[in-house]
Amino acid sequence: MTPPRALPEDIEIIEDAAPEFEDVAAIQRGLHAFNQEMGGPYDREPVTLLVRDAEGRTVGGLLGLTFWGWLFIDWLWLARERRGQGIGAELLRRAEAIARARGCTNAYTDTFSFQAPGFWERCGYVEFGRLEGMPAGHARIWFRKAL
């Protein structure tokens, strides 16, 4: 490991467990600007699909983004009593349709071995990365699919 360098005198590094929104936004804007400078415009757009029951309660949904020709599925969750009814596959089908309409040609996500990796495989996703021991006794798994 490289030995630490002396910081410029006008710089301070602090730990902040509850940063202000403006501080978080500054980091996000900076990284987004750099990424677009290097990779081209993002055209980042959210993909949000909600599952509501007859009483209007949200019992699941999918949160993702489209950018650089890819769909990233960040969150897909269903209440326990709603699983195994084809709802997750329908959420995924609809998100992929939105992504295709936006010109995306690929999709990716990550999950944990204790979640439902078989679901992703049944929906045509292929594992391309795995981090064993995250968390202990389990793995984090990355999947992708050509749209």
PDB file of C-alpha atoms in Angstrom:
ATOM      1  CA  MET A   1       0.000   0.000   0.000  1.00  0.00           C
ATOM      2  CA  THR A   2       1.207   3.484  -0.834  1.00  0.00           C
ATOM      3  CA  PRO A   3       2.238   5.509   2.216  1.00  0.00           C
ATOM      4  CA  PRO A   4      -0.112   8.414   3.010  1.00  0.00           C
ATOM      5  CA  ARG A   5       0.660  11.763   1.440  1.00  0.00           C
ATOM      6  CA  ALA A   6       0.401  15.036   3.261  1.00  0.00           C
ATOM      7  CA  LEU A   7      -2.886  16.735   2.389  1.00  0.00           C
ATOM      8  CA  PRO A   8      -2.962  20.266   1.051  1.00  0.00           C
ATOM      9  CA  GLU A   9      -3.228  22.729   3.946  1.00  0.00           C
ATOM     10  CA  ASP A  10      -6.644  23.959   2.794  1.00  0.00           C
ATOM     11  CA  ILE A  11      -8.176  20.440   2.810  1.00  0.00           C
ATOM     12  CA  GLU A  12      -9.861  18.619   5.684  1.00  0.00           C
ATOM     13  CA  ILE A  13     -11.333  15.117   5.581  1.00  0.00           C
ATOM     14  CA  ILE A  14     -14.157  14.507   8.037  1.00  0.00           C
ATOM     15  CA  GLU A  15     -16.407  11.568   8.831  1.00  0.00           C
ATOM     16  CA  ASP A  16     -20.110  12.441   8.656  1.00  0.00           C
ATOM     17  CA  ALA A  17     -22.657   9.737   9.467  1.00  0.00           C
ATOM     18  CA  ALA A  18     -25.564  12.019   8.528  1.00  0.00           C
ATOM     19  CA  PRO A  19     -24.390  14.285   5.698  1.00  0.00           C
ATOM     20  CA  GLU A  20     -26.494  17.169   4.475  1.00  0.00           C
ATOM     21  CA  PHE A  21     -28.360  16.642   1.216  1.00  0.00           C
ATOM     22  CA  GLU A  22     -26.236  19.342  -0.439  1.00  0.00           C
ATOM     23  CA  ASP A  23     -23.026  17.492   0.435  1.00  0.00           C
ATOM     24  CA  VAL A  24     -24.306  14.219  -1.016  1.00  0.00           C
ATOM     25  CA  ALA A  25     -25.592  16.038  -4.100  1.00  0.00           C
ATOM     26  CA  ALA A  26     -22.190  17.685  -4.648  1.00  0.00           C
ATOM     27  CA  ILE A  27     -20.496  14.271  -4.733  1.00  0.00           C
ATOM     28  CA  GLN A  28     -23.165  12.834  -7.039  1.00  0.00           C
ATOM     29  CA  ARG A  29     -23.039  15.815  -9.431  1.00  0.00           C
ATOM     30  CA  GLY A  30     -19.254  15.653  -9.559  1.00  0.00           C
ATOM     31  CA  LEU A  31     -19.164  11.944 -10.372  1.00  0.00           C
ATOM     32  CA  HIS A  32     -22.018  12.215 -12.882  1.00  0.00           C
ATOM     33  CA  ALA A  33     -20.213  15.059 -14.670  1.00  0.00           C
ATOM     34  CA  PHE A  34     -16.978  13.059 -14.839  1.00  0.00           C
ATOM     35  CA  ASN A  35     -18.791   9.913 -16.032  1.00  0.00           C
ATOM     36  CA  GLN A  36     -20.530  11.829 -18.811  1.00  0.00           C
ATOM     37  CA  GLU A  37     -17.273  13.511 -19.805  1.00  0.00           C
ATOM     38  CA  MET A  38     -15.653  10.090 -20.177  1.00  0.00           C
ATOM     39  CA  GLY A  39     -18.581   7.906 -21.332  1.00  0.00           C
ATOM     40  CA  GLY A  40     -20.936  10.326 -23.041  1.00  0.00           C
ATOM     41  CA  PRO A  41     -24.344  11.626 -21.982  1.00  0.00           C
ATOM     42  CA  TYR A  42     -26.205   9.352 -19.587  1.00  0.00           C
ATOM     43  CA  ASP A  43     -29.770  10.087 -20.580  1.00  0.00           C
ATOM     44  CA  ARG A  44     -30.508   8.718 -17.074  1.00  0.00           C
ATOM     45  CA  GLU A  45     -34.204   8.103 -16.564  1.00  0.00           C
ATOM     46  CA  PRO A  46     -35.857   6.309 -13.672  1.00  0.00           C
ATOM     47  CA  VAL A  47     -37.958   3.197 -14.096  1.00  0.00           C
ATOM     48  CA  THR A  48     -40.505   2.946 -11.279  1.00  0.00           C
ATOM     49  CA  LEU A  49     -43.218   0.307 -11.177  1.00  0.00           C
ATOM     50  CA  LEU A  50     -45.468  -0.075  -8.131  1.00  0.00           C
ATOM     51  CA  VAL A  51     -47.619  -3.024  -7.088  1.00  0.00           C
ATOM     52  CA  ARG A  52     -50.687  -1.967  -5.126  1.00  0.00           C
ATOM     53  CA  ASP A  53     -53.331  -4.134  -3.486  1.00  0.00           C
ATOM     54  CA  ALA A  54     -57.098  -3.511  -3.499  1.00  0.00           C
ATOM     55  CA  GLU A  55     -56.738  -1.112  -0.531  1.00  0.00           C
ATOM     56  CA  GLY A  56     -54.109   0.929  -2.362  1.00  0.00           C
ATOM     57  CA  ARG A  57     -51.179  -0.253  -0.217  1.00  0.00           C
ATOM     58  CA  THR A  58     -47.858  -0.664  -1.980  1.00  0.00           C
ATOM     59  CA  VAL A  59     -46.994  -4.362  -1.671  1.00  0.00           C
ATOM     60  CA  GLY A  60     -44.065  -4.405  -4.066  1.00  0.00           C
ATOM     61  CA  GLY A  61     -42.391  -2.813  -6.992  1.00  0.00           C
ATOM     62  CA  LEU A  62     -39.329  -2.283  -9.120  1.00  0.00           C
ATOM     63  CA  LEU A  63     -36.953   0.670  -9.036  1.00  0.00           C
ATOM     64  CA  GLY A  64     -34.345   1.080 -11.716  1.00  0.00           C
ATOM     65  CA  LEU A  65     -32.649   3.383 -14.196  1.00  0.00           C
ATOM     66  CA  THR A  66     -31.918   3.439 -17.875  1.00  0.00           C
ATOM     67  CA  PHE A  67     -28.645   4.966 -19.043  1.00  0.00           C
ATOM     68  CA  TRP A  68     -25.980   4.379 -21.682  1.00  0.00           C
ATOM     69  CA  GLY A  69     -28.232   1.862 -23.408  1.00  0.00           C
ATOM     70  CA  TRP A  70     -28.657  -0.281 -20.290  1.00  0.00           C
ATOM     71  CA  LEU A  71     -31.435  -0.979 -17.824  1.00  0.00           C
ATOM     72  CA  PHE A  72     -30.178  -1.210 -14.249  1.00  0.00           C
ATOM     73  CA  ILE A  73     -32.630  -2.875 -11.882  1.00  0.00           C
ATOM     74  CA  ASP A  74     -31.722  -1.537  -8.474  1.00  0.00           C
ATOM     75  CA  TRP A  75     -34.605  -2.861  -6.367  1.00  0.00           C
ATOM     76  CA  LEU A  76     -37.282  -5.488  -6.995  1.00  0.00           C
ATOM     77  CA  TRP A  77     -39.363  -6.480  -3.976  1.00  0.00           C
ATOM     78  CA  LEU A  78     -42.711  -8.124  -3.268  1.00  0.00           C
ATOM     79  CA  ALA A  79     -44.434  -8.658   0.052  1.00  0.00           C
ATOM     80  CA  ARG A  80     -44.033 -12.292   1.119  1.00  0.00           C
ATOM     81  CA  GLU A  81     -47.701 -13.138   0.501  1.00  0.00           C
ATOM     82  CA  ARG A  82     -47.477 -11.797  -3.086  1.00  0.00           C
ATOM     83  CA  ARG A  83     -44.490 -13.883  -4.161  1.00  0.00           C
ATOM     84  CA  GLY A  84     -44.839 -16.878  -6.493  1.00  0.00           C
ATOM     85  CA  GLN A  85     -47.822 -15.400  -8.368  1.00  0.00           C
ATOM     86  CA  GLY A  86     -46.021 -14.163 -11.482  1.00  0.00           C
ATOM     87  CA  ILE A  87     -46.016 -10.544 -10.297  1.00  0.00           C
ATOM     88  CA  GLY A  88     -42.213 -10.257 -10.173  1.00  0.00           C
ATOM     89  CA  ALA A  89     -41.869 -11.621 -13.711  1.00  0.00           C
ATOM     90  CA  GLU A  90     -44.503  -9.140 -14.908  1.00  0.00           C
ATOM     91  CA  LEU A  91     -42.675  -6.260 -13.226  1.00  0.00           C
ATOM     92  CA  LEU A  92     -39.498  -7.344 -14.979  1.00  0.00           C
ATOM     93  CA  ARG A  93     -41.253  -7.749 -18.330  1.00  0.00           C
ATOM     94  CA  ARG A  94     -42.681  -4.232 -18.071  1.00  0.00           C
ATOM     95  CA  ALA A  95     -39.370  -2.691 -16.995  1.00  0.00           C
ATOM     96  CA  GLU A  96     -37.614  -4.373 -19.916  1.00  0.00           C
ATOM     97  CA  ALA A  97     -40.290  -3.067 -22.301  1.00  0.00           C
ATOM     98  CA  ILE A  98     -39.767   0.474 -20.985  1.00  0.00           C
ATOM     99  CA  ALA A  99     -36.007   0.044 -21.421  1.00  0.00           C
ATOM    100  CA  ARG A 100     -36.372  -1.235 -25.000  1.00  0.00           C
ATOM    101  CA  ALA A 101     -38.619   1.737 -25.836  1.00  0.00           C
ATOM    102  CA  ARG A 102     -35.794   3.973 -24.567  1.00  0.00           C
ATOM    103  CA  GLY A 103     -33.304   2.236 -26.836  1.00  0.00           C
ATOM    104  CA  CYS A 104     -31.681  -0.040 -24.260  1.00  0.00           C
ATOM    105  CA  THR A 105     -30.163  -3.274 -25.499  1.00  0.00           C
ATOM    106  CA  ASN A 106     -29.060  -4.825 -22.191  1.00  0.00           C
ATOM    107  CA  ALA A 107     -30.087  -5.087 -18.539  1.00  0.00           C
ATOM    108  CA  TYR A 108     -28.235  -5.886 -15.326  1.00  0.00           C
ATOM    109  CA  THR A 109     -28.857  -6.251 -11.627  1.00  0.00           C
ATOM    110  CA  ASP A 110     -27.342  -7.663  -8.493  1.00  0.00           C
ATOM    111  CA  THR A 111     -28.899  -9.785  -5.769  1.00  0.00           C
ATOM    112  CA  PHE A 112     -27.875 -11.953  -2.853  1.00  0.00           C
ATOM    113  CA  SER A 113     -27.803 -15.742  -2.748  1.00  0.00           C
ATOM    114  CA  PHE A 114     -30.454 -15.699   0.008  1.00  0.00           C
ATOM    115  CA  GLN A 115     -32.816 -13.671  -2.152  1.00  0.00           C
ATOM    116  CA  ALA A 116     -33.972 -15.249  -5.418  1.00  0.00           C
ATOM    117  CA  PRO A 117     -31.150 -15.857  -7.895  1.00  0.00           C
ATOM    118  CA  GLY A 118     -33.251 -18.598  -9.510  1.00  0.00           C
ATOM    119  CA  PHE A 119     -35.890 -15.985 -10.359  1.00  0.00           C
ATOM    120  CA  TRP A 120     -33.382 -14.022 -12.422  1.00  0.00           C
ATOM    121  CA  GLU A 121     -32.200 -17.168 -14.197  1.00  0.00           C
ATOM    122  CA  ARG A 122     -35.808 -18.184 -15.013  1.00  0.00           C
ATOM    123  CA  CYS A 123     -36.310 -14.710 -16.493  1.00  0.00           C
ATOM    124  CA  GLY A 124     -33.347 -15.154 -18.858  1.00  0.00           C
ATOM    125  CA  TYR A 125     -30.625 -13.433 -16.841  1.00  0.00           C
ATOM    126  CA  VAL A 126     -27.099 -14.892 -16.785  1.00  0.00           C
ATOM    127  CA  GLU A 127     -24.700 -14.634 -13.865  1.00  0.00           C
ATOM    128  CA  PHE A 128     -21.557 -12.688 -14.684  1.00  0.00           C
ATOM    129  CA  GLY A 129     -20.062 -12.011 -11.279  1.00  0.00           C
ATOM    130  CA  ARG A 130     -20.118 -13.322  -7.732  1.00  0.00           C
ATOM    131  CA  LEU A 131     -18.645 -12.056  -4.482  1.00  0.00           C
ATOM    132  CA  GLU A 132     -18.533 -14.874  -1.938  1.00  0.00           C
ATOM    133  CA  GLY A 133     -18.789 -14.023   1.744  1.00  0.00           C
ATOM    134  CA  MET A 134     -21.080 -11.013   1.280  1.00  0.00           C
ATOM    135  CA  PRO A 135     -22.589 -11.343   3.798  1.00  0.00           C
ATOM    136  CA  ALA A 136     -20.820 -14.169   5.627  1.00  0.00           C
ATOM    137  CA  GLY A 137     -22.136 -17.527   4.446  1.00  0.00           C
ATOM    138  CA  HIS A 138     -23.773 -16.010   1.353  1.00  0.00           C
ATOM    139  CA  ALA A 139     -22.813 -14.290  -1.897  1.00  0.00           C
ATOM    140  CA  ARG A 140     -23.640 -11.189  -3.877  1.00  0.00           C
ATOM    141  CA  ILE A 141     -24.424 -12.108  -7.479  1.00  0.00           C
ATOM    142  CA  TRP A 142     -24.543  -9.958 -10.628  1.00  0.00           C
ATOM    143  CA  PHE A 143     -26.790 -10.872 -13.557  1.00  0.00           C
ATOM    144  CA  ARG A 144     -27.187  -9.511 -17.066  1.00  0.00           C
ATOM    145  CA  LYS A 145     -29.537 -10.049 -19.986  1.00  0.00           C
ATOM    146  CA  ALA A 146     -29.509  -8.968 -23.615  1.00  0.00           C
ATOM    147  CA  LEU A 147     -32.776  -7.205 -24.398  1.00  0.00           C
TER     148      LEU A 147
END
